[in-house]
Structures are given as structure tokens and as C-alpha cells.
Coordinates of C-alpha atoms in Angstrom, one line a residue:
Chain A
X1 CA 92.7 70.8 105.8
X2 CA 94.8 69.7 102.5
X3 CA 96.5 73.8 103.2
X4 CA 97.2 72.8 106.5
X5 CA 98.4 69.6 105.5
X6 CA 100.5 71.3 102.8
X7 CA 101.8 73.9 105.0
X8 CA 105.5 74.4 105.1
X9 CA 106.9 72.1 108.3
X10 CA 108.9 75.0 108.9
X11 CA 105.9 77.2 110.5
X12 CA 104.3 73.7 112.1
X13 CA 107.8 73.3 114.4
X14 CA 108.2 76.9 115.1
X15 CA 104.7 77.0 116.2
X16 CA 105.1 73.9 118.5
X17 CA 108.6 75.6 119.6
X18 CA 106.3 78.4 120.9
X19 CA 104.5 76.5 123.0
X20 CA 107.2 74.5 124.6
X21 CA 109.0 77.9 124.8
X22 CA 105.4 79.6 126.3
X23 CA 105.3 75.9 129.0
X24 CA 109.1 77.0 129.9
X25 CA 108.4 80.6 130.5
X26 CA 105.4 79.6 132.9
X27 CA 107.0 77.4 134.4
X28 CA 110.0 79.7 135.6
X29 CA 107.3 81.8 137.0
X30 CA 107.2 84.9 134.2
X31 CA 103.7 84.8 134.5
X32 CA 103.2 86.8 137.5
X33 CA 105.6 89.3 136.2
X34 CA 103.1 89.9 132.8
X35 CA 100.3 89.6 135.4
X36 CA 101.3 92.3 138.0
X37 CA 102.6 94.8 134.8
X38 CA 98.9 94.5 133.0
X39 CA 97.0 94.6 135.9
X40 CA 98.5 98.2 137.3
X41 CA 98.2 101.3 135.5
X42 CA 101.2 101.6 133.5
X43 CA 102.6 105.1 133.7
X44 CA 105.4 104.9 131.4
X45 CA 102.9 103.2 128.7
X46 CA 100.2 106.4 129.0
X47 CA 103.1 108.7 129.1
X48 CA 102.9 109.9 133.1
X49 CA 106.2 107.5 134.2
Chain B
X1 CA 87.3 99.9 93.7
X2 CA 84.1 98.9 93.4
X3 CA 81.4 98.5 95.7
X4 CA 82.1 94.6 95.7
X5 CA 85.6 95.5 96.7
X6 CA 84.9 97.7 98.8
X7 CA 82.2 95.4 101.0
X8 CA 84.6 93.2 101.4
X9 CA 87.5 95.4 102.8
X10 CA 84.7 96.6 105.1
X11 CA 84.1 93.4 106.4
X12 CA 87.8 92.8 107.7
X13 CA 87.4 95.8 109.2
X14 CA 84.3 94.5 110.5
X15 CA 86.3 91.8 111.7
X16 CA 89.1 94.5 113.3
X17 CA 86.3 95.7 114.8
X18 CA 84.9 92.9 116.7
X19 CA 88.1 91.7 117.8
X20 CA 89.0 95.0 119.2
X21 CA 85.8 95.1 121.4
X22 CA 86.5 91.6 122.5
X23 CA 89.6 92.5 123.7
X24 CA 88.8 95.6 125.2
X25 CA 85.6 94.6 126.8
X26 CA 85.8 95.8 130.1
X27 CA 83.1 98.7 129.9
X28 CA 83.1 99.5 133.1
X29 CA 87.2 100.8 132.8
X30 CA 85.8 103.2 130.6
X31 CA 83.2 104.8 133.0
X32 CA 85.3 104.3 136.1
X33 CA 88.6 105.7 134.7
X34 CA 90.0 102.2 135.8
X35 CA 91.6 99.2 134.4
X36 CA 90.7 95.8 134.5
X37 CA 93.2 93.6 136.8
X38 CA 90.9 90.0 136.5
X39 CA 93.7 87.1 135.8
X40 CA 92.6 87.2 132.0
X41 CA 95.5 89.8 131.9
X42 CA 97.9 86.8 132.4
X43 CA 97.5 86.3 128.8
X44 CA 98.5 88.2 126.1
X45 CA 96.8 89.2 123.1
X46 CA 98.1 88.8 119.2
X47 CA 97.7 92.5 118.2
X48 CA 99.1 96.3 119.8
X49 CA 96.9 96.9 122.4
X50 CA 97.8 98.6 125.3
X51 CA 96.8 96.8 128.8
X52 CA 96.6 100.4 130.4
X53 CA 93.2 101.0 127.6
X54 CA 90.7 101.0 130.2
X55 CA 88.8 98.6 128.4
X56 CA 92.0 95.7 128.1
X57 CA 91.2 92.2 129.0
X58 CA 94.4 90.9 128.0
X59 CA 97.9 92.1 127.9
X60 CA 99.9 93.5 125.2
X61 CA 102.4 91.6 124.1
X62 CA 105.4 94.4 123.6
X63 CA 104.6 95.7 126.8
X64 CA 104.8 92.6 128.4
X65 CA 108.1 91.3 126.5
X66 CA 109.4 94.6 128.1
X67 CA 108.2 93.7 131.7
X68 CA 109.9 90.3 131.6
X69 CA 113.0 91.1 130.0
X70 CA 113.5 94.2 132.2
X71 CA 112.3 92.7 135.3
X72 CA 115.7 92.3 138.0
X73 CA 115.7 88.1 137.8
X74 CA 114.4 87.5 134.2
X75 CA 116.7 88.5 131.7
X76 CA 114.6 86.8 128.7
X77 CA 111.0 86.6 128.1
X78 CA 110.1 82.8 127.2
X79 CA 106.4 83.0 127.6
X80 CA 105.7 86.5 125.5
X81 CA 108.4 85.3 123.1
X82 CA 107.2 81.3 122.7
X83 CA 103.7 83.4 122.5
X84 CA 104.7 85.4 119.4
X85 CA 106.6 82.5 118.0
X86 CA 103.3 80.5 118.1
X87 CA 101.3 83.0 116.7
X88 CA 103.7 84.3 114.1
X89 CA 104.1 80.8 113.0
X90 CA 100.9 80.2 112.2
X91 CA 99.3 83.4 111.0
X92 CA 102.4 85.7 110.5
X93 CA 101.2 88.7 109.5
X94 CA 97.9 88.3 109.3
X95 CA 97.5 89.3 112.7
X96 CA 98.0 93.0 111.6
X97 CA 95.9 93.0 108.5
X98 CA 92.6 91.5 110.9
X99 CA 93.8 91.4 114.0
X100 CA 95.4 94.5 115.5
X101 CA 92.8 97.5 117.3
X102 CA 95.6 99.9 115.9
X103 CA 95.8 99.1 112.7
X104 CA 91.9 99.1 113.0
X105 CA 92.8 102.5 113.4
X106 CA 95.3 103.8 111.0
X107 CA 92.8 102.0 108.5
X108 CA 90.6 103.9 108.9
X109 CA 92.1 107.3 109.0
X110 CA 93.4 106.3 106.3
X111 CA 89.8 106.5 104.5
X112 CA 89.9 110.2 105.0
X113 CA 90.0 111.9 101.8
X114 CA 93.0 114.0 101.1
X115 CA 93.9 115.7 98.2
X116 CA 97.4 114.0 98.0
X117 CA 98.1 110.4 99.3
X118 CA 101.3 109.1 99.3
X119 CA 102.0 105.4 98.0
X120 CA 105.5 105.0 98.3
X121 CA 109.1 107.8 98.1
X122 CA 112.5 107.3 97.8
X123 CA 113.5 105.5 100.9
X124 CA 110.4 103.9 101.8
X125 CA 112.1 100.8 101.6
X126 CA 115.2 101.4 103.6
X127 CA 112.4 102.9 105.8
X128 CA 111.1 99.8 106.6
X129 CA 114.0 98.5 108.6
X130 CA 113.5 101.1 110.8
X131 CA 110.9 98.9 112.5
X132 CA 113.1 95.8 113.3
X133 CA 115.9 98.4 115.1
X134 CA 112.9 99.3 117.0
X135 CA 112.7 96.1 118.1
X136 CA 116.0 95.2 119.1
X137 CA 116.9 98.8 120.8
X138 CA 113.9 99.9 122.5
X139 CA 111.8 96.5 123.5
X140 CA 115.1 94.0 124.2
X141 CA 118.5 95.7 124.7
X142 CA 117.6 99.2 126.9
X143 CA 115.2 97.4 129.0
X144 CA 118.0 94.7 129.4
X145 CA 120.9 96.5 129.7
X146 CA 119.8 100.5 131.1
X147 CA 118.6 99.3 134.1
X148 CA 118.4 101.2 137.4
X149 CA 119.8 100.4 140.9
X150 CA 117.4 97.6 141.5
X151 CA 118.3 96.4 138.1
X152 CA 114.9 97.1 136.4
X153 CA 114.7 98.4 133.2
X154 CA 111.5 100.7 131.9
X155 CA 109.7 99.8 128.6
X156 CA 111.4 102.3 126.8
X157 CA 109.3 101.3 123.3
X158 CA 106.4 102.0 125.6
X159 CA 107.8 105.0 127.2
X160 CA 109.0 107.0 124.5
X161 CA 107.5 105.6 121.2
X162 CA 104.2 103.8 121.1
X163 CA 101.7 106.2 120.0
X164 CA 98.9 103.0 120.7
X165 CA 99.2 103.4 124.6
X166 CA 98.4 107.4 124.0
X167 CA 95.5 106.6 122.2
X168 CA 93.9 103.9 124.4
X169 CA 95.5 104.0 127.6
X170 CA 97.0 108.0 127.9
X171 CA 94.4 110.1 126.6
X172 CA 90.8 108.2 128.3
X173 CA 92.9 107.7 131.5
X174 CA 94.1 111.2 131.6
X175 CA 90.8 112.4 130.8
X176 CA 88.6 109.7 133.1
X177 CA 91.2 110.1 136.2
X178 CA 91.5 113.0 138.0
X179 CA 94.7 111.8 139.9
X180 CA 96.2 110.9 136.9
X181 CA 95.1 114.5 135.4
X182 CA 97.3 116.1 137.8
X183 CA 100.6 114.0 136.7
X184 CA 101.1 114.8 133.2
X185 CA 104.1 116.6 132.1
X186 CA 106.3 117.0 129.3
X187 CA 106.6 113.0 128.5
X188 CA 102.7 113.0 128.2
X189 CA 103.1 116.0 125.8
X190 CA 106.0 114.2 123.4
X191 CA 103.9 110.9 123.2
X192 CA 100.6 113.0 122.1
X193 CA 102.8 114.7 119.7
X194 CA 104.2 111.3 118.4
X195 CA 100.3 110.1 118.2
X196 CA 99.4 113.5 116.4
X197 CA 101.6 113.1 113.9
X198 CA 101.0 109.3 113.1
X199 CA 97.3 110.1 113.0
X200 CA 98.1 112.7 110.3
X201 CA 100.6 110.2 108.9
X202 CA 97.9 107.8 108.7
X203 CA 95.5 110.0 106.0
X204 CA 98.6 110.2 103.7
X205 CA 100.1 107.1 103.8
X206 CA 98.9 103.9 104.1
X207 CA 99.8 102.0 107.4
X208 CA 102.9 103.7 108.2
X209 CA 103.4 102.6 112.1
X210 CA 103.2 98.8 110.7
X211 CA 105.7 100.2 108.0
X212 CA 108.2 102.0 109.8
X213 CA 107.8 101.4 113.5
X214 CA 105.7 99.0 114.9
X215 CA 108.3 96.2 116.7
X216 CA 105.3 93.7 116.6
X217 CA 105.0 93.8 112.7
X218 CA 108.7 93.4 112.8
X219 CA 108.4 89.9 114.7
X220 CA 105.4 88.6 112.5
X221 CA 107.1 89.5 109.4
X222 CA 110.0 87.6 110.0
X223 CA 107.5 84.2 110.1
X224 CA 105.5 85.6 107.3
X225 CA 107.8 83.8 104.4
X226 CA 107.1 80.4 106.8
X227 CA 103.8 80.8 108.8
X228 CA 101.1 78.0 108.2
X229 CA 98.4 80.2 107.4
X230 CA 100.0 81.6 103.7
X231 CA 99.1 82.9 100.2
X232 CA 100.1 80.7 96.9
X233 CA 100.0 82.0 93.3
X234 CA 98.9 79.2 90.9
X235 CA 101.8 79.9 88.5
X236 CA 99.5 78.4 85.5
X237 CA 96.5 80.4 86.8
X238 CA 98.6 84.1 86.8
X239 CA 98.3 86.0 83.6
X240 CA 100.7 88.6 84.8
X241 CA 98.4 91.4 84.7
X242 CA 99.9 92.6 88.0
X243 CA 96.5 93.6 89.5
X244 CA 97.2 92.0 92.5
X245 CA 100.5 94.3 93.0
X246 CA 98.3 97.0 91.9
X247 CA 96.0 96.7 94.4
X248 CA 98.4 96.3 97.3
X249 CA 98.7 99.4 99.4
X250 CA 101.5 97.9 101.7
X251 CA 103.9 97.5 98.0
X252 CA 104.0 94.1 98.0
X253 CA 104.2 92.1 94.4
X254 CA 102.9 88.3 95.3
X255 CA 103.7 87.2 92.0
X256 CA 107.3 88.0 93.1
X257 CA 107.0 86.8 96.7
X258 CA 103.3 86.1 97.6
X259 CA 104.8 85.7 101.7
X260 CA 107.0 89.0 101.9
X261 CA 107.7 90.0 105.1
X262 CA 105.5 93.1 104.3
X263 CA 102.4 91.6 103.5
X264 CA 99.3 92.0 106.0
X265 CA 97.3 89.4 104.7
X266 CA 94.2 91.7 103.7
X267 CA 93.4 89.9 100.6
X268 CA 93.3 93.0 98.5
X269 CA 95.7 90.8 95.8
X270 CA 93.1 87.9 96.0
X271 CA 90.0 90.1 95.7
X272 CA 91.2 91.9 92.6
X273 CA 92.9 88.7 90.6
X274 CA 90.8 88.2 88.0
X275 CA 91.9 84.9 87.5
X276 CA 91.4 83.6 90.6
X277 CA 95.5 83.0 90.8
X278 CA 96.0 83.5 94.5
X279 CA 94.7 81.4 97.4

């Protein structure tokens, strides 16, 4: 706890930047478009596509 | 190394291992030739691991930066990018030393004994940017910009590079799916190549897809210097013996810089101070 606590601020606001930035991203509705890539083979990734 | 060293390397690998099968629990991909598609895949997960692996319960972050960013109304990927910023900021790289199925990998080719491994060469370090071009060429700008008529862009790291979706999505696919068997051409023969040649990469030199081309590493190691989770050197503690830079197979010196952007986070350098400098 006393590492966290003495953890450079720096990585603290980038990591709550990341979240807002994750709640923004959701919110705009990219979800569905990471959803519907992962859920389907993807050819180009195995090397078909 | 001895055999105290070496337990304790094992056990991050034990570690590797146990988040790999976590993350690629879905058993039954592997014996249908299928993949999962539960909404768990809405999430992504920290390391390289392809969502095609049969076994994928979560998606792989490059991949789906790709999706977003070449997708015809999203022209930047928030979520996947706030995702990595999140993560990066609090582990940084540490997330390839314990948390990535391919580094699992490369680690352990890397155990195979050959009778000439290679630490570093001239121009490993220039090298090493090769991964952050990567980055910006084939996961942001060609899906953004070389798009087709529908304005869609491919994920050309995926596509052309990553020799991770070979290994765990390509090659049990191809081999578990008939339908898929009949579809492979000369693409499916370039990417094997590209994974045959990082497998024998991988016996000579340590790491060298998180060294040279992995666009992940690239993102982690720019919060590395700044993540939460972070090594110190007690300056009164250190001796300057340099074991620790010694010890360090990815050629990082923490007395010089105990957060380089290189740094995996294995705790080789901790394990072999034998002052106890480095926390």
C-alpha cells in the first residue's frame, strides 16, 4: 500500500484517463464493433482473408 | 543459475501458464474446430492472444484496436486505447513478462539448448524501434487510411505480421476445420513462414517478437518509465556489482534506469541482487 501510495501520480491519472477514455468508447457504441470482430472467425488474423 | 533461480523463473512461467489457460478456456473450440462467440469477447485481454485461438474467451487487444479504427464510422478506437492506457499505466510492461500466452511461448523455446545463443549484435538497439513503426503503420495508419470502397480497412498487423494468430488461431483452425482447410493459400503460407522463423528466432535470442515487433510491447513500454506497478534501486543498498544487468536477458541496466521501456518485469535483476537493492 505505502508503493502504491508512493507511486508516481503520473501512472495514477493515466490510468483513470483509461477508464474515462474506455466509458467514452462504450458509450459511442465501439463495443459491438470489438464484439462482432472476436466473435467471428477472423480470416485475415489466421492467414485465409 | 541455480536451482533457486531457476524455481522461481519457473513459477512466472507457471503464472504464464495459468493465465493463458484462463483466457483460452473454451475447450470445447478446440474439439469442435470452433470459436467461442459468448459476450465475454466484448472485453479484451492484457496480453497477444488471438480471439480466432479456438480456445479465446476474450479479445485481443491489437486485433480489436484494428477493428475499431478500421471500421467505416469509427475512425479512433477509445475503448481498446483507454483499455491499454489503463493497463499500461498500472502494470506497464509487466504484462509481457507474466502476462502474455506468447511470450509464454517464445520463453520457452527459448529453453531449448543451442549451441550458440545470441545476447545482443550490432543494431539490436536501433532494432528495437522497429516495433513502435509497427505500431503506427500496420495497427493505426493502413487500417485508417487503405480502406476499401465501403471504407473499411483490414488488420493489416494481423494480416501480414502476427505470427501469434498463426500459432493459435491459423494452424488448430486450419487443422480442426475442414472448410477452412480448403481456403488456404499463399497468405496462409507467408504467415507460417513468419511463425517458423520467430520460433527458430526464439531458441537464439531471447524474446525477439517483444524486441523487434510486437506493437503491444510497444504501447506498454512507453508507460513503463510511469506505470504504478514499478521497480526502485535503493541507491544506498546497490554495491554496483551489476549482477542485476547481468542477469537481464532483455539488456536492460536498472541501476541506469530500473523502468526502461525494455524491461518485462520478470524479476531476474531482483532475484540475483545480492543486496537486496531492487524492489
Amino acid at each position: 500500500m505505502r508503493d502504491f501510495l508512493r507511486a508516481p501520480r503520473g501512472g495514477i491519472c493515466l490510468a483513470v484517463v483509461g477508464l474515462v477514455m474506455m466509458g467514452w468508447g462504450i458509450f459511442r457504441g465501439e463495443l459491438p464493433v470489438v464484439l462482432e470482430k472476436a466473435i467471428n472467425i477472423c480470416l485475415e488474423c489466421i492467414g485465409i482473408g | 543459475m541455480d536451482n533457486k533461480k531457476r524455481t522461481n523463473e519457473w513459477k512466472r512461467h507457471g503464472v504464464q501458464a495459468v493465465w493463458a489457460l484462463l483466457t483460452n478456456s473454451y475447450l470445447l473450440g478446440f474439439a469442435q474446430g470452433k470459436i467461442y462467440k459468448g459476450k465475454l469477447k466484448n472485453l479484451c485481454v492484457p496480453g497477444l492472444n488471438c480471439y480466432s485461438c479456438p480456445g479465446a474467451v476474450g479479445a485481443c487487444p491489437i486485433g480489436a484496436m484494428q477493428a475499431v479504427i478500421g471500421s467505416w464510422n469509427f475512425k479512433f478506437a477509445f475503448y481498446v486505447a483507454g483499455f491499454l492506457m489503463f493497463v499500461g499505466a498500472l502494470m506497464g510492461r509487466f504484462v509481457c513478462g507474466w502476462l502474455c500466452p506468447f511470450g509464454l511461448v517464445q520463453d520457452l523455446l527459448h529453453k531449448i539448448p543451442f549451441f550458440r545463443k545470441i545476447d545482443t549484435f550490432q543494431g539490436d538497439k536501433l532494432l528495437r524501434k522497429l516495433k513502435y513503426v509497427i505500431l503506427l503503420v500496420f495497427v493505426v495508419l493502413l487500417p485508417m487510411f487503405l480502406v476499401d470502397i465501403m471504407g473499411q480497412g483490414a488488420p493489416y498487423f494481423c494480416k501480414l505480421i502476427c505470427p501469434a494468430g498463426t500459432l493459435e488461431g491459423g494452424i488448430p483452425l486450419v487443422l480442426l476445420n475442414q472448410t477452412l482447410r480448403g481456403a488456404v493459400g499463399w497468405l496462409y503460407a507467408w504467415k507460417n513462414v513468419l511463425l517458423l522463423i520467430t520460433v527458430f528466432l526464439s531458441v537464439l535470442i531471447y524474446r525477439p517478437f517483444c524486441k523487434y515487433i510486437c506493437p503491444l510491447g510497444a504501447v506498454y513500454s512507453v508507460f513503463n518509465p510511469i506505470s504504478v506497478f514499478r521497480y526502485r534501486v535503493d541507491k544506498d543498498k546497490c554495491t554496483g556489482c551489476k549482477a542485476c544487468a547481468k542477469v537481464c536477458r532483455m539488456q536492460v541496466d536498472p541501476t541506469k534506469n530500473a523502468n526502461h521501456p525494455e524491461c518485462i518485469r520478470c524479476g531476474a535483476c531482483k532475484k540475483a541482487c545480492p543486496v537486496k537493492a531492487i524492489r
